[in-house]
mmCIF file of C-alpha atoms and ligand atoms in Angstrom:
data_model
loop_
_atom_site.group_PDB
_atom_site.id
_atom_site.type_symbol
_atom_site.label_atom_id
_atom_site.label_comp_id
_atom_site.label_asym_id
_atom_site.label_seq_id
_atom_site.Cartn_x
_atom_site.Cartn_y
_atom_site.Cartn_z
ATOM 1 C CA MET A 987 -23.963 24.030 -8.709
ATOM 2 C CA ILE A 988 -21.065 21.613 -8.895
ATOM 3 C CA TYR A 989 -18.426 23.402 -10.955
ATOM 4 C CA LYS A 990 -15.663 20.853 -10.411
ATOM 5 C CA ALA A 991 -16.723 17.307 -9.660
ATOM 6 C CA ARG A 992 -14.931 15.051 -7.228
ATOM 7 C CA THR A 993 -13.085 12.064 -8.634
ATOM 8 C CA ILE A 994 -11.356 9.313 -6.713
ATOM 9 C CA PRO A 995 -7.996 10.738 -5.513
ATOM 10 C CA ARG A 996 -4.959 9.321 -7.288
ATOM 11 C CA GLU A 997 -3.328 8.454 -3.964
ATOM 12 C CA LEU A 998 -6.319 6.336 -2.930
ATOM 13 C CA GLU A 999 -6.431 4.646 -6.329
ATOM 14 C CA VAL A 1000 -2.731 3.737 -6.165
ATOM 15 C CA TYR A 1001 -3.132 2.302 -2.671
ATOM 16 C CA GLN A 1002 -6.170 0.280 -3.759
ATOM 17 C CA LEU A 1003 -4.292 -1.123 -6.744
ATOM 18 C CA LEU A 1004 -1.320 -2.053 -4.583
ATOM 19 C CA ASN A 1005 -3.582 -3.639 -2.004
ATOM 20 C CA SER A 1006 -4.911 -6.045 -4.615
ATOM 21 C CA ARG A 1007 -1.441 -6.954 -5.859
ATOM 22 C CA LYS A 1008 0.721 -7.150 -2.725
ATOM 23 C CA ASN A 1009 0.566 -7.338 1.057
ATOM 24 C CA LEU A 1010 0.655 -3.784 2.326
ATOM 25 C CA LEU A 1011 2.679 -2.924 5.390
ATOM 26 C CA ASP A 1012 0.733 -2.235 8.546
ATOM 27 C CA ASN A 1013 1.069 1.557 8.341
ATOM 28 C CA GLU A 1014 0.223 1.482 4.618
ATOM 29 C CA ARG A 1015 -2.951 -0.472 5.340
ATOM 30 C CA LYS A 1016 -3.922 2.070 7.968
ATOM 31 C CA HIS A 1017 -3.264 4.878 5.527
ATOM 32 C CA LEU A 1018 -5.408 3.169 2.865
ATOM 33 C CA TYR A 1019 -8.221 2.839 5.405
ATOM 34 C CA ALA A 1020 -7.935 6.526 6.333
ATOM 35 C CA LEU A 1021 -7.969 7.564 2.660
ATOM 36 C CA GLN A 1022 -11.023 5.397 1.967
ATOM 37 C CA LYS A 1023 -12.860 6.691 4.998
ATOM 38 C CA GLY A 1024 -12.024 10.292 4.093
ATOM 39 C CA TYR A 1025 -13.241 9.838 0.523
ATOM 40 C CA GLU A 1026 -16.510 8.248 1.687
ATOM 41 C CA GLY A 1027 -17.058 11.236 3.992
ATOM 42 C CA GLU A 1028 -16.494 13.658 1.139
ATOM 43 C CA LEU A 1029 -19.009 11.808 -1.040
ATOM 44 C CA LEU A 1030 -21.487 11.961 1.815
ATOM 45 C CA PHE A 1031 -20.979 15.725 2.066
ATOM 46 C CA ASP A 1032 -21.359 16.123 -1.732
ATOM 47 C CA ASN A 1033 -24.671 14.340 -1.531
ATOM 48 C CA VAL A 1034 -26.019 16.893 0.923
ATOM 49 C CA THR A 1035 -24.553 19.936 -0.843
ATOM 50 C CA SER A 1036 -26.080 18.968 -4.180
ATOM 51 C CA SER A 1037 -29.520 18.682 -2.631
ATOM 52 C CA VAL A 1038 -29.391 21.751 -0.370
ATOM 53 C CA THR A 1039 -27.473 24.449 -2.225
ATOM 54 C CA LYS A 1040 -29.902 25.470 -4.913
ATOM 55 C CA ALA A 1041 -29.009 29.118 -4.833
ATOM 56 C CA GLU A 1042 -26.241 30.948 -6.638
ATOM 57 C CA CYS A 1043 -23.014 29.173 -5.826
ATOM 58 C CA LEU A 1044 -20.111 27.436 -7.529
ATOM 59 C CA ILE A 1045 -18.812 24.332 -5.804
ATOM 60 C CA LEU A 1046 -15.299 23.126 -6.577
ATOM 61 C CA ASN A 1047 -14.569 19.780 -5.011
ATOM 62 C CA ASP A 1048 -11.192 18.315 -4.163
ATOM 63 C CA LEU A 1049 -8.722 20.982 -5.221
ATOM 64 C CA LEU A 1050 -4.970 20.450 -5.008
ATOM 65 C CA LEU A 1051 -3.552 23.934 -5.338
ATOM 66 C CA PRO A 1052 0.069 24.995 -5.654
ATOM 67 C CA HIS A 1053 1.580 27.762 -3.607
ATOM 68 C CA ASN A 1054 5.310 28.526 -3.301
ATOM 69 C CA LYS A 1055 6.401 24.960 -4.083
ATOM 70 C CA ASN A 1056 3.811 23.638 -1.608
ATOM 71 C CA THR A 1057 0.578 21.960 -2.495
ATOM 72 C CA PHE A 1058 -2.447 22.282 -0.291
ATOM 73 C CA GLN A 1059 -5.718 20.494 -0.502
ATOM 74 C CA ILE A 1060 -9.251 21.800 -0.172
ATOM 75 C CA ASP A 1061 -12.046 19.253 0.178
ATOM 76 C CA SER A 1062 -14.790 21.619 -0.996
ATOM 77 C CA LEU A 1063 -14.627 25.238 -2.039
ATOM 78 C CA ILE A 1064 -17.939 27.048 -2.271
ATOM 79 C CA ILE A 1065 -18.042 30.390 -4.052
ATOM 80 C CA VAL A 1066 -21.103 32.526 -3.352
ATOM 81 C CA PRO A 1067 -21.469 36.163 -4.455
ATOM 82 C CA GLU A 1068 -19.756 37.766 -1.463
ATOM 83 C CA THR A 1069 -17.758 35.014 0.177
ATOM 84 C CA ILE A 1070 -15.609 31.983 -0.513
ATOM 85 C CA TYR A 1071 -16.103 29.082 1.881
ATOM 86 C CA ILE A 1072 -13.364 26.536 2.478
ATOM 87 C CA VAL A 1073 -14.729 23.263 3.805
ATOM 88 C CA GLU A 1074 -12.617 20.557 5.371
ATOM 89 C CA VAL A 1075 -14.684 17.361 5.593
ATOM 90 C CA LYS A 1076 -14.010 14.903 8.418
ATOM 91 C CA ASN A 1077 -15.506 11.437 8.562
ATOM 92 C CA PHE A 1078 -14.565 10.622 12.159
ATOM 93 C CA GLU A 1079 -16.635 7.877 13.703
ATOM 94 C CA GLY A 1080 -17.107 7.129 17.400
ATOM 95 C CA ASP A 1081 -16.519 9.164 20.537
ATOM 96 C CA TYR A 1082 -13.942 11.917 20.916
ATOM 97 C CA PHE A 1083 -13.298 14.706 23.365
ATOM 98 C CA PHE A 1084 -11.655 18.091 23.299
ATOM 99 C CA GLU A 1085 -9.274 19.298 25.943
ATOM 100 C CA LYS A 1086 -7.210 22.451 25.783
ATOM 101 C CA ASP A 1087 -7.456 22.758 21.989
ATOM 102 C CA ARG A 1088 -6.483 19.140 21.562
ATOM 103 C CA LEU A 1089 -8.609 16.328 20.220
ATOM 104 C CA TYR A 1090 -8.509 12.810 21.711
ATOM 105 C CA THR A 1091 -10.311 9.506 21.177
ATOM 106 C CA SER A 1092 -12.600 8.578 24.074
ATOM 107 C CA ILE A 1093 -11.434 4.986 24.104
ATOM 108 C CA PRO A 1094 -8.280 4.455 26.197
ATOM 109 C CA PRO A 1095 -5.395 5.071 25.663
ATOM 110 C CA HIS A 1096 -7.009 8.364 24.474
ATOM 111 C CA SER A 1097 -4.758 8.832 21.463
ATOM 112 C CA GLU A 1098 -4.420 12.386 20.264
ATOM 113 C CA ILE A 1099 -5.797 13.083 16.799
ATOM 114 C CA THR A 1100 -4.488 15.986 14.743
ATOM 115 C CA ASN A 1101 -6.851 18.857 15.380
ATOM 116 C CA PRO A 1102 -8.517 19.477 11.995
ATOM 117 C CA LEU A 1103 -8.717 23.197 12.757
ATOM 118 C CA ILE A 1104 -4.927 23.395 12.447
ATOM 119 C CA GLN A 1105 -5.057 21.915 8.941
ATOM 120 C CA LEU A 1106 -7.974 24.185 8.089
ATOM 121 C CA ASN A 1107 -6.196 27.330 9.200
ATOM 122 C CA ARG A 1108 -3.140 26.379 7.186
ATOM 123 C CA SER A 1109 -5.259 25.877 4.067
ATOM 124 C CA GLU A 1110 -7.054 29.156 4.687
ATOM 125 C CA SER A 1111 -3.805 31.063 5.053
ATOM 126 C CA LEU A 1112 -2.308 29.565 1.874
ATOM 127 C CA PHE A 1113 -5.525 30.102 -0.033
ATOM 128 C CA ARG A 1114 -5.678 33.740 1.059
ATOM 129 C CA GLN A 1115 -2.166 34.300 -0.318
ATOM 130 C CA LEU A 1116 -3.077 32.584 -3.577
ATOM 131 C CA LEU A 1117 -6.234 34.654 -3.893
ATOM 132 C CA GLN A 1118 -4.239 37.854 -3.411
ATOM 133 C CA GLN A 1119 -1.902 36.784 -6.204
ATOM 134 C CA LEU A 1120 -4.927 36.269 -8.410
ATOM 135 C CA GLY A 1121 -6.039 39.793 -7.608
ATOM 136 C CA SER A 1122 -9.199 38.907 -5.752
ATOM 137 C CA ASN A 1123 -10.182 40.401 -2.436
ATOM 138 C CA MET A 1124 -13.206 38.266 -1.663
ATOM 139 C CA THR A 1125 -13.876 37.347 1.962
ATOM 140 C CA ILE A 1126 -12.839 33.855 2.994
ATOM 141 C CA GLN A 1127 -14.491 31.768 5.686
ATOM 142 C CA SER A 1128 -13.468 28.262 6.590
ATOM 143 C CA TYR A 1129 -15.198 25.388 8.344
ATOM 144 C CA VAL A 1130 -14.549 21.854 9.483
ATOM 145 C CA VAL A 1131 -17.621 19.749 8.803
ATOM 146 C CA PHE A 1132 -17.998 16.454 10.652
ATOM 147 C CA VAL A 1133 -20.204 14.317 8.438
ATOM 148 C CA ASN A 1134 -20.487 10.978 10.210
ATOM 149 C CA PRO A 1135 -23.761 10.644 12.162
ATOM 150 C CA GLU A 1136 -21.957 8.201 14.492
ATOM 151 C CA PHE A 1137 -19.530 10.917 15.561
ATOM 152 C CA THR A 1138 -19.835 12.395 19.034
ATOM 153 C CA LEU A 1139 -17.581 15.054 20.471
ATOM 154 C CA TYR A 1140 -17.612 15.487 24.214
ATOM 155 C CA GLN A 1141 -16.632 18.757 25.831
ATOM 156 C CA ALA A 1142 -17.214 20.173 22.381
ATOM 157 C CA PRO A 1143 -16.098 23.754 22.274
ATOM 158 C CA ILE A 1144 -18.464 26.283 20.733
ATOM 159 C CA ILE A 1145 -16.233 27.179 17.854
ATOM 160 C CA LYS A 1146 -17.913 28.971 14.999
ATOM 161 C CA GLN A 1147 -15.732 27.092 12.533
ATOM 162 C CA ILE A 1148 -17.030 23.627 13.438
ATOM 163 C CA VAL A 1149 -20.174 22.128 11.922
ATOM 164 C CA TYR A 1150 -21.509 18.974 13.597
ATOM 165 C CA PRO A 1151 -23.450 16.246 11.726
ATOM 166 C CA GLY A 1152 -26.873 17.495 12.787
ATOM 167 C CA GLN A 1153 -26.107 21.055 11.644
ATOM 168 C CA ILE A 1154 -25.009 20.449 8.044
ATOM 169 C CA ASN A 1155 -28.314 21.286 6.334
ATOM 170 C CA LYS A 1156 -28.720 24.427 8.383
ATOM 171 C CA PHE A 1157 -25.122 25.442 7.664
ATOM 172 C CA LEU A 1158 -25.501 25.003 3.908
ATOM 173 C CA LYS A 1159 -28.765 26.910 3.847
ATOM 174 C CA SER A 1160 -27.185 29.726 5.822
ATOM 175 C CA ILE A 1161 -24.380 30.235 3.324
ATOM 176 C CA SER A 1162 -26.569 30.179 0.219
ATOM 177 C CA PRO A 1163 -27.725 33.719 -0.468
ATOM 178 C CA ILE A 1164 -31.146 34.347 -1.871
ATOM 179 C CA SER A 1165 -30.925 37.802 -3.361
ATOM 180 C CA LEU A 1166 -27.388 38.201 -4.737
ATOM 181 C CA ARG A 1167 -26.232 36.899 -8.100
ATOM 182 C CA LEU A 1168 -22.907 35.538 -9.316
ATOM 183 C CA ASP A 1169 -21.230 37.581 -12.012
ATOM 184 C CA ASN A 1170 -18.599 36.902 -14.639
ATOM 185 C CA ASN A 1171 -15.729 37.498 -12.202
ATOM 186 C CA HIS A 1172 -16.866 34.606 -10.026
ATOM 187 C CA TYR A 1173 -16.798 32.285 -13.030
ATOM 188 C CA LEU A 1174 -13.385 33.587 -14.103
ATOM 189 C CA LEU A 1175 -12.020 32.936 -10.618
ATOM 190 C CA ALA A 1176 -13.535 29.443 -10.525
ATOM 191 C CA ASP A 1177 -12.010 28.683 -13.941
ATOM 192 C CA LYS A 1178 -8.625 29.940 -12.791
ATOM 193 C CA LEU A 1179 -8.711 27.764 -9.670
ATOM 194 C CA LYS A 1180 -9.785 24.781 -11.753
ATOM 195 C CA SER A 1181 -6.845 25.329 -14.089
ATOM 196 C CA LEU A 1182 -4.427 25.516 -11.134
ATOM 197 C CA HIS A 1183 -5.662 22.190 -9.746
ATOM 198 C CA ASN A 1184 -2.822 19.700 -9.929
ATOM 199 C CA PRO A 1185 -4.112 16.110 -9.705
ATOM 200 C CA ASN A 1186 -0.539 14.799 -9.933
ATOM 201 C CA ALA A 1187 0.715 16.500 -6.788
ATOM 202 C CA PRO A 1188 3.100 14.295 -4.796
ATOM 203 C CA PHE A 1189 1.529 12.085 -2.141
ATOM 204 C CA TYR A 1190 1.693 13.005 1.531
ATOM 205 C CA PHE A 1191 2.583 9.432 2.351
ATOM 206 C CA PRO A 1192 4.119 7.731 -0.691
ATOM 207 C CA PRO A 1193 3.976 3.931 -0.656
ATOM 208 C CA THR A 1194 7.040 1.867 -1.481
ATOM 209 C CA TYR A 1195 6.726 -0.831 -4.115
ATOM 210 C CA GLN A 1196 8.596 -2.447 -6.926
ATOM 211 C CA TYR A 1197 7.389 -4.083 -10.106
ATOM 212 C CA ASP A 1198 8.795 -7.486 -9.156
ATOM 213 C CA GLU A 1199 6.927 -7.741 -5.856
ATOM 214 C CA LEU A 1200 3.484 -7.130 -7.345
ATOM 215 C CA GLN A 1201 1.236 -9.964 -8.375
ATOM 216 C CA LYS A 1202 0.696 -10.043 -12.127
ATOM 217 C CA GLY A 1203 -2.617 -10.764 -13.789
ATOM 218 C CA ILE A 1204 -5.780 -9.314 -15.271
ATOM 219 C CA PRO A 1205 -8.335 -8.827 -12.488
ATOM 220 C CA CYS A 1206 -12.097 -9.040 -12.918
ATOM 221 C CA SER A 1207 -13.657 -5.582 -12.520
ATOM 222 C CA TYR A 1208 -16.450 -6.980 -10.336
ATOM 223 C CA CYS A 1209 -14.620 -9.249 -7.878
ATOM 224 C CA ASP A 1210 -10.879 -8.718 -8.534
ATOM 225 C CA SER A 1211 -10.301 -12.419 -9.229
ATOM 226 C CA LEU A 1212 -7.430 -13.161 -11.606
ATOM 227 C CA GLU A 1213 -8.921 -16.409 -12.868
ATOM 228 C CA PHE A 1214 -10.906 -16.389 -16.089
ATOM 229 C CA THR A 1215 -11.590 -18.307 -19.262
ATOM 230 C CA THR A 1216 -11.953 -16.848 -22.729
ATOM 231 C CA LYS A 1217 -14.422 -17.454 -25.513
ATOM 232 C CA GLY A 1218 -14.361 -15.389 -28.683
ATOM 233 C CA SER A 1219 -13.526 -11.847 -27.659
ATOM 234 C CA TYR A 1220 -14.920 -12.265 -24.130
ATOM 235 C CA CYS A 1221 -13.458 -13.170 -20.750
ATOM 236 C CA TYR A 1222 -15.601 -15.070 -18.234
ATOM 237 C CA CYS A 1223 -14.643 -14.713 -14.571
ATOM 238 C CA SER A 1224 -14.096 -18.100 -12.923
ATOM 239 C CA VAL A 1225 -15.330 -16.811 -9.570
ATOM 240 C CA CYS A 1226 -18.313 -14.503 -10.201
ATOM 241 C CA SER A 1227 -19.028 -15.663 -13.810
ATOM 242 C CA LYS A 1228 -19.373 -12.067 -15.049
ATOM 243 C CA LYS A 1229 -18.561 -11.461 -18.706
ATOM 244 C CA GLU A 1230 -16.301 -8.668 -19.997
ATOM 245 C CA THR A 1231 -14.632 -8.005 -23.321
ATOM 246 C CA MET A 1232 -10.909 -8.749 -23.507
ATOM 247 C CA GLU A 1233 -10.460 -5.215 -24.749
ATOM 248 C CA LYS A 1234 -11.933 -3.717 -21.569
ATOM 249 C CA ARG A 1235 -9.865 -5.947 -19.309
ATOM 250 C CA ILE A 1236 -6.661 -5.185 -21.173
ATOM 251 C CA LEU A 1237 -7.311 -1.446 -21.172
ATOM 252 C CA ARG A 1238 -7.917 -1.513 -17.442
ATOM 253 C CA ILE A 1239 -4.582 -3.142 -16.655
ATOM 254 C CA VAL A 1240 -2.825 -0.753 -19.022
ATOM 255 C CA GLN A 1241 -4.288 2.148 -17.017
ATOM 256 C CA HIS A 1242 -3.189 0.495 -13.769
ATOM 257 C CA PHE A 1243 0.288 -0.079 -15.180
ATOM 258 C CA ALA A 1244 0.597 3.551 -16.283
ATOM 259 C CA MET A 1245 -0.597 4.779 -12.905
ATOM 260 C CA LEU A 1246 1.743 2.600 -10.846
ATOM 261 C CA PHE A 1247 4.760 2.857 -13.144
ATOM 262 C CA PRO A 1248 4.636 6.191 -14.946
ATOM 263 C CA GLU A 1249 8.343 5.931 -15.715
ATOM 264 C CA MET A 1250 8.019 2.603 -17.581
ATOM 265 C CA LYS A 1251 7.164 2.412 -21.275
ATOM 266 C CA ILE A 1252 3.890 0.768 -22.283
ATOM 267 C CA THR A 1253 4.803 -1.952 -24.765
ATOM 268 C CA THR A 1254 3.095 -5.140 -25.885
ATOM 269 C CA ASN A 1255 5.674 -7.212 -24.022
ATOM 270 C CA ALA A 1256 5.352 -5.144 -20.843
ATOM 271 C CA ILE A 1257 1.553 -5.518 -20.770
ATOM 272 C CA PHE A 1258 1.818 -9.211 -21.670
ATOM 273 C CA ASP A 1259 4.038 -9.708 -18.600
ATOM 274 C CA TRP A 1260 1.896 -7.436 -16.386
ATOM 275 C CA GLY A 1261 -1.112 -9.577 -17.376
ATOM 276 C CA SER A 1262 0.819 -12.713 -16.398
ATOM 277 C CA GLY A 1263 0.869 -13.966 -19.976
ATOM 278 C CA LYS A 1264 -2.837 -14.795 -19.851
ATOM 279 C CA LEU A 1265 -3.804 -13.108 -23.125
ATOM 280 C CA ALA A 1266 -2.057 -13.366 -26.478
ATOM 281 C CA LYS A 1267 0.364 -10.654 -27.506
ATOM 282 C CA ARG A 1268 -1.449 -10.076 -30.800
ATOM 283 C CA VAL A 1269 -4.666 -9.272 -28.883
ATOM 284 C CA ILE A 1270 -2.785 -6.899 -26.576
ATOM 285 C CA ARG A 1271 -1.044 -5.212 -29.501
ATOM 286 C CA ARG A 1272 -4.339 -4.653 -31.311
ATOM 287 C CA VAL A 1273 -5.930 -3.025 -28.231
ATOM 288 C CA LEU A 1274 -2.888 -0.806 -27.666
ATOM 289 C CA GLN A 1275 -2.861 0.263 -31.308
ATOM 290 C CA GLN A 1276 -6.561 1.048 -31.240
ATOM 291 C CA HIS A 1277 -6.752 3.014 -27.997
ATOM 292 C CA LEU A 1278 -3.343 4.570 -27.421
ATOM 293 C CA ASN A 1279 -0.951 6.626 -29.491
ATOM 294 C CA THR A 1280 1.865 4.668 -31.071
ATOM 295 C CA LYS A 1281 5.396 6.022 -30.673
ATOM 296 C CA GLY A 1282 8.575 4.669 -32.250
ATOM 297 C CA VAL A 1283 8.720 2.031 -34.964
ATOM 298 C CA HIS A 1284 8.799 -1.771 -35.297
ATOM 299 C CA GLN A 1285 10.324 -3.575 -32.337
ATOM 300 C CA TRP A 1286 10.973 -0.264 -30.571
ATOM 301 C CA SER A 1287 7.383 0.898 -30.637
ATOM 302 C CA TYR A 1288 5.619 1.813 -27.440
ATOM 303 C CA TYR A 1289 2.328 3.475 -26.562
ATOM 304 C CA GLU A 1290 1.083 6.523 -24.742
ATOM 305 C CA PHE A 1291 -2.344 7.694 -23.576
HETATM 306 ZN ZN1 ZN B 1475 -15.330 -11.755 -10.993
#
C-alpha cells in the first residue's frame, strides 16, 4: 500500500512557474525538461506498483532524507516484512549502450550519461547509515528501474540491480511476499522515515531569478493566459473562455509568490503588484484575510499560510 504519496517536487514546480514568467536560460530549460521527464517516469512506476503490489508492503514515494548535513533522495522505498527495497526510477528514452561500466547514448557523439548505479549505491550507503542510527537492522536491496518502453540498452550487462521495462511486473511480484506479515515495527519505521522527509531541501541545481525580471499577472489555471475579464466574482479567460472565481485565481498567485519568494512578506500591495494590478486591492485583501493568517496591524499587516 502507498504509505507516502508522491507529490510534484518543489524544484519542478519552481522551474515550471519560472518558465511561465520568464525566458529560462538554455541549461535551465534542459534541467526543467529532465525534471519533468523524471517525474513522469516516477508516476508511470507508481501506476504499476499500485496495481501489482497487493501483498504486505509499505511504499514511501519520493523521500528527501537528511544525513550528516547531506540530503539524499529516494524515488520509491518499499518496505516488506524482511527487506527494504530502494528503487531509483529512470525514464530514459531511446538507445543507449554500456561500455566498461559507463553509459552512453547511441546517437553520435555518444555522450556519456551518469551511470544511475553510482547514484543508487550512494543512496543505499547513506540509507544504510541512517537505518543504523534508527536502530534497525533490516536488509536493504536497491534497484534501478528503467520505466520507458522506448528505452533500449545495448551491450546491457546482466546486473542484478537493473530492472528493464519488460521486467517490472515480474520484479514487483518477486519482492511481494505471500506468507509474511508486517508488524508494528515496520509501521514505526515508516512513520519515522516519513517524519524525516524534508520537502524543503535545497535544490541540486538552483535557478537564478529576481522579482523584477518576472512577468506579473494572474494566469488562467487551464491555459496560463494572463488575459481575462471579470463579471461578478468570476474571471473569464480571454483565450480558453474557462470560468474561475477571483478567489481561486488570487489564492493561486499567492501560493506561487510564497513559493518563489519565501523571504518576501505577503501583503495586499505585494499581491496587487504580483497580479499586475488586474484585480482590486479590496478583493485581494478580503481573500488574504479569509484564507491566510493575519500578522501585524493596520498598514503594517501581512499574511502567512
Ligand atoms: Zn485559459
